mmCIF file of C-alpha atoms in Angstrom:
data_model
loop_
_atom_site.group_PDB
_atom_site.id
_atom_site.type_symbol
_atom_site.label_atom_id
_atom_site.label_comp_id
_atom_site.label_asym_id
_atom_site.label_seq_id
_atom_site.Cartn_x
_atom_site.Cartn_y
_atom_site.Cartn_z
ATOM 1 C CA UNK A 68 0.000 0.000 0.000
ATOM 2 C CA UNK A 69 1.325 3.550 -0.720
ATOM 3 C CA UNK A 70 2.325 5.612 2.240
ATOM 4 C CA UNK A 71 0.732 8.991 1.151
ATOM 5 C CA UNK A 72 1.282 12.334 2.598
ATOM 6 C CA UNK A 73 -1.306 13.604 5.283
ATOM 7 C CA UNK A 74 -2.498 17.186 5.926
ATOM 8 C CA UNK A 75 -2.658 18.931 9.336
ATOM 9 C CA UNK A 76 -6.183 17.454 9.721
ATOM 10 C CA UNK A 77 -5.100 14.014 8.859
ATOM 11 C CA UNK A 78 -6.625 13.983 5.273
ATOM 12 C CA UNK A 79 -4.244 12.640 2.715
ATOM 13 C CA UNK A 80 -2.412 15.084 0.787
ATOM 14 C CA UNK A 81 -4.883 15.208 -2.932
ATOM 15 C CA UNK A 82 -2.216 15.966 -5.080
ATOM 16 C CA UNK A 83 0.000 13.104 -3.239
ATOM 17 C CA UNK A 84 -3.082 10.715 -4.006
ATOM 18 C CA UNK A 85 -3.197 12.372 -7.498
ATOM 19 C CA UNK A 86 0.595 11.697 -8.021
ATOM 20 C CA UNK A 87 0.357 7.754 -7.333
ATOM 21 C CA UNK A 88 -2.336 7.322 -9.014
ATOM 22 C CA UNK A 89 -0.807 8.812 -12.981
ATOM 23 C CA UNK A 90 1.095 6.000 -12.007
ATOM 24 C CA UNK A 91 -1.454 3.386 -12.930
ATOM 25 C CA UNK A 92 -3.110 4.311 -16.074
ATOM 26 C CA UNK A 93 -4.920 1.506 -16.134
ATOM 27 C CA UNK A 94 -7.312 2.543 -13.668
ATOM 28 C CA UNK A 95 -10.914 3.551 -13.627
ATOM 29 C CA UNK A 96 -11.308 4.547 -10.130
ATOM 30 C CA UNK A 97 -9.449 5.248 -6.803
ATOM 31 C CA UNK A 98 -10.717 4.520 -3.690
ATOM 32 C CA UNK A 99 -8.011 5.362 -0.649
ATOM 33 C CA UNK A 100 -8.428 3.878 2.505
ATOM 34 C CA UNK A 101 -6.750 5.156 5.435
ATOM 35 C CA UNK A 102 -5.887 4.239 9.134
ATOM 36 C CA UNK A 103 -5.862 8.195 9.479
ATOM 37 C CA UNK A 104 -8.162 10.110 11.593
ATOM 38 C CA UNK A 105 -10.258 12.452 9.212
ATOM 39 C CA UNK A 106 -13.659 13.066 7.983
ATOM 40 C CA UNK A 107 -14.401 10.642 4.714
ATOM 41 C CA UNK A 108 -15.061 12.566 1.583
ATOM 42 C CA UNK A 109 -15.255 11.760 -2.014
ATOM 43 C CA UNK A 110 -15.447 14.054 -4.992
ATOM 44 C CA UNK A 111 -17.995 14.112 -7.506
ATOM 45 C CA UNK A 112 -16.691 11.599 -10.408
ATOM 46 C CA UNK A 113 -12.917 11.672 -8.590
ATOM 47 C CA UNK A 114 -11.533 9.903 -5.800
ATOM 48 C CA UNK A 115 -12.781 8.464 -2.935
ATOM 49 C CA UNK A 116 -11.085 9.238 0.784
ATOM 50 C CA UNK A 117 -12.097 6.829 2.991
ATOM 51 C CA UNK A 118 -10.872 6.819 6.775
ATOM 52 C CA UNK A 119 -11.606 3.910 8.843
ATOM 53 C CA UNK A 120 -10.932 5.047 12.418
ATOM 54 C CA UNK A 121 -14.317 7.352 12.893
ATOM 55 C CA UNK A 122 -15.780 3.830 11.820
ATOM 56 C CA UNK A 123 -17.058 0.543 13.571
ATOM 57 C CA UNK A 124 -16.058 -2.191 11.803
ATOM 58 C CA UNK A 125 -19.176 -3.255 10.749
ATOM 59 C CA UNK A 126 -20.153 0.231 9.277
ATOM 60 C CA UNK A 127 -16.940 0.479 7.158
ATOM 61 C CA UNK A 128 -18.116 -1.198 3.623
ATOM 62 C CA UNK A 129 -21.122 0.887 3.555
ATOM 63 C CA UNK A 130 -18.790 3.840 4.509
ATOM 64 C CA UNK A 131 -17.064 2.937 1.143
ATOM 65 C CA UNK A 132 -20.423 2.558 -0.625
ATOM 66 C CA UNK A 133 -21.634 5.600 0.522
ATOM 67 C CA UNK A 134 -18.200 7.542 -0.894
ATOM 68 C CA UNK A 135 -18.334 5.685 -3.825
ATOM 69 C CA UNK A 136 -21.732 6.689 -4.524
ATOM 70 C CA UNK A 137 -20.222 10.121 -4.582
ATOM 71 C CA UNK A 138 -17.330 9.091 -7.032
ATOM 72 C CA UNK A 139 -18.788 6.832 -9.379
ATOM 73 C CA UNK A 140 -22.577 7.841 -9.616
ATOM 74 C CA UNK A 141 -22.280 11.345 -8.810
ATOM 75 C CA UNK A 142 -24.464 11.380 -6.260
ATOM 76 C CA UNK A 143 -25.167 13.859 -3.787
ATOM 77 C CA UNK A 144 -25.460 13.702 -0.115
ATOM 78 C CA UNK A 145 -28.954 13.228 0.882
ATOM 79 C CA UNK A 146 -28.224 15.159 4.452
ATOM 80 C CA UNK A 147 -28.457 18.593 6.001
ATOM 81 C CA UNK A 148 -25.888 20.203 7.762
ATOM 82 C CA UNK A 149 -25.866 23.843 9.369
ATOM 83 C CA UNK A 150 -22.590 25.485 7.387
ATOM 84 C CA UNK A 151 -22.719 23.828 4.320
ATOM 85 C CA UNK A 152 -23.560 25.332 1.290
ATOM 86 C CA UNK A 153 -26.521 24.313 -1.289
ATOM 87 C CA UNK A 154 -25.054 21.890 -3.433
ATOM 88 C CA UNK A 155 -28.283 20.471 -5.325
ATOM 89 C CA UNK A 156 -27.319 18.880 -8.496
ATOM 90 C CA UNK A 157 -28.915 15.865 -10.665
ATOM 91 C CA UNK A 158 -29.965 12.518 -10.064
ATOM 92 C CA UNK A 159 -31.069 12.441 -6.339
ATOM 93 C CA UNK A 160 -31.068 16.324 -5.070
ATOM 94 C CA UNK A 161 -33.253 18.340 -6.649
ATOM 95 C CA UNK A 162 -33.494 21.815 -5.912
ATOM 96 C CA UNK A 163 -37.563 21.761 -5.458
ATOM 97 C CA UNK A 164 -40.502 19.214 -6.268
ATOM 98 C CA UNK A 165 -41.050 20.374 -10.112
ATOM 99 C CA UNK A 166 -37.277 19.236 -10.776
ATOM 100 C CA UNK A 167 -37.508 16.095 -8.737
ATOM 101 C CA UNK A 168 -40.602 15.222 -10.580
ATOM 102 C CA UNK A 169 -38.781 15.468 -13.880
ATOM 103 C CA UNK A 170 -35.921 13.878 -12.698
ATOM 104 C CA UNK A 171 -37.461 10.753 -10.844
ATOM 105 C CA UNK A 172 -41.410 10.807 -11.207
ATOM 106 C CA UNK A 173 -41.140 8.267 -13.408
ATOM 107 C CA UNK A 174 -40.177 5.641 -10.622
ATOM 108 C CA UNK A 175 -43.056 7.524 -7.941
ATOM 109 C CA UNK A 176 -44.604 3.589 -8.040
ATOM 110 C CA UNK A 177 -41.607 2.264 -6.834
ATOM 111 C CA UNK A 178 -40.826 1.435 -3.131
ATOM 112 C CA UNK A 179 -39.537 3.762 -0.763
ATOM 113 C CA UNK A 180 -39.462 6.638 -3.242
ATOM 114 C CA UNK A 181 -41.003 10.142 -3.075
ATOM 115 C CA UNK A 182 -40.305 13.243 -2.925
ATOM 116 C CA UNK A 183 -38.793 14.346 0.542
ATOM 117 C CA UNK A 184 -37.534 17.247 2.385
ATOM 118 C CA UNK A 185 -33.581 18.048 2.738
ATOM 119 C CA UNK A 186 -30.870 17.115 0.565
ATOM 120 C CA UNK A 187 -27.316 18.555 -0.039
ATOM 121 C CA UNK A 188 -26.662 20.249 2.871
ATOM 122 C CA UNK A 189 -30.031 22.494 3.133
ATOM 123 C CA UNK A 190 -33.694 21.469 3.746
ATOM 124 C CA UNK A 191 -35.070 23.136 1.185
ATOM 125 C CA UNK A 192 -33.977 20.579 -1.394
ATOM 126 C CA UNK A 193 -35.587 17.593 -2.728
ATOM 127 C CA UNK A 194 -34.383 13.890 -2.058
ATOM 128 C CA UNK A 195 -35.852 11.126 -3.622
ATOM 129 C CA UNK A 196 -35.922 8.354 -0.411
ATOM 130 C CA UNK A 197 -36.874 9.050 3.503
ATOM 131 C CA UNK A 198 -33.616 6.850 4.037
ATOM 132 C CA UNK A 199 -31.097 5.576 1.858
ATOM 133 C CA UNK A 200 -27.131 4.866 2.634
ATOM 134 C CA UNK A 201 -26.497 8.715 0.957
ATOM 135 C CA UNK A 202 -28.346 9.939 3.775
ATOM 136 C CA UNK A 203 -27.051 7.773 6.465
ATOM 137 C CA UNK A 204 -24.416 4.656 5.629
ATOM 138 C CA UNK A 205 -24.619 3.177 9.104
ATOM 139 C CA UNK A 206 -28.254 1.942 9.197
ATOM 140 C CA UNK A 207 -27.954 -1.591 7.641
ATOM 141 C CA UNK A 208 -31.584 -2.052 6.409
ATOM 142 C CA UNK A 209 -31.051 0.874 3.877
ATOM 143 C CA UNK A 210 -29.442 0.539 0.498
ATOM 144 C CA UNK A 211 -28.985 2.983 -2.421
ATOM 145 C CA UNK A 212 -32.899 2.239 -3.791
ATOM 146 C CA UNK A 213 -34.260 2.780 -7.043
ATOM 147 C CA UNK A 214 -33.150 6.720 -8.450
ATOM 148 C CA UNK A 215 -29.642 6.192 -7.267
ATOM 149 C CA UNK A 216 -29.715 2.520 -8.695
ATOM 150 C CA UNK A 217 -30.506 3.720 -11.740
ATOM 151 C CA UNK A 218 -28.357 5.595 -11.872
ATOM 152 C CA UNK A 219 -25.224 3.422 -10.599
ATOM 153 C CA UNK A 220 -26.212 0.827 -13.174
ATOM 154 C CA UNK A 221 -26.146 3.015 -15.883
ATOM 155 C CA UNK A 222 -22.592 4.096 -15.239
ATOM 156 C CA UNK A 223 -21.522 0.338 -14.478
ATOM 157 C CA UNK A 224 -23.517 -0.286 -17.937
ATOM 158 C CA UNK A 225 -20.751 1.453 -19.605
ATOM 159 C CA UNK A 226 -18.345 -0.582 -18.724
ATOM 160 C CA UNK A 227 -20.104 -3.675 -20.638
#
């Protein structure tokens, strides 16, 4: 395993992460997992940072599912939180109903989805699930449902 730089903070160093990986040109995606003590964060269509100490053991795959979700799918969080700007953006966080309707009415008749309150950072956006692991990774009985599936297996379709 690489030994990658670390910021103040603990995160790895990006461009470190970004060096090593040029090295590999094979690759489609980088996931980094660290013994490092830092919030896990993933950029849309990049890498994924995944620390494993803030993490029970038995919450740390769907910690990398969740991140991955980020970097693969380009999904958004499905979360508030006080500080953080809007950051709505297509499939799952819709900036109000109309959007959402376009983007996922079609699967309305599907379990679990609907059209609910806070997404992105701010509760005035639109999510498309009451729970699913982009809202909260830890509870085991969720998983990414049907508008974030979609959209998953439409990337992963590409690679057929």
């Amino acid at each position: 395993a690489p030994n990658y730089k670390h910021n103040g903070d603990g995160s790895p160093d990006t461009n470190d992460v970004i060096r090593f990986e040029a090295t590999c040109p094979q690759r489609d995606k980088t996931i980094v997992i660290s013994k490092e003590s830092y919030r896990s964060f993933a950029y849309l269509g990049g890498i994924s940072y995944n620390s494993f100490i803030k993490e029970r053991s038995e919450n740390r795959g769907r910690l990398i599912l969740h991140e991955w979700g980020h970097s693969f799918g380009k999904l958004m969080d499905e979360y508030t939180e006080i500080g953080k700007s809007d950051r709505s953006g297509y499939p799952n966080c819709a900036p109000d109903k109309a959007t959402a309707r376009e983007w996922w009415g079609d699967l309305l008749n599907e379990p679990n989805i609907g059209f609910f309150e806070g997404c992105s950072y701010t509760s005035d956006n639109i999510r498309p699930t009451k729970m699913s692991i982009m809202l909260q990774q830890r509870y085991l009985d969720y998983d990414y449902e049907s508008v974030n599936e979609r959209i998953l297996n439409q990337k992963l379709g590409e690679y057929e």
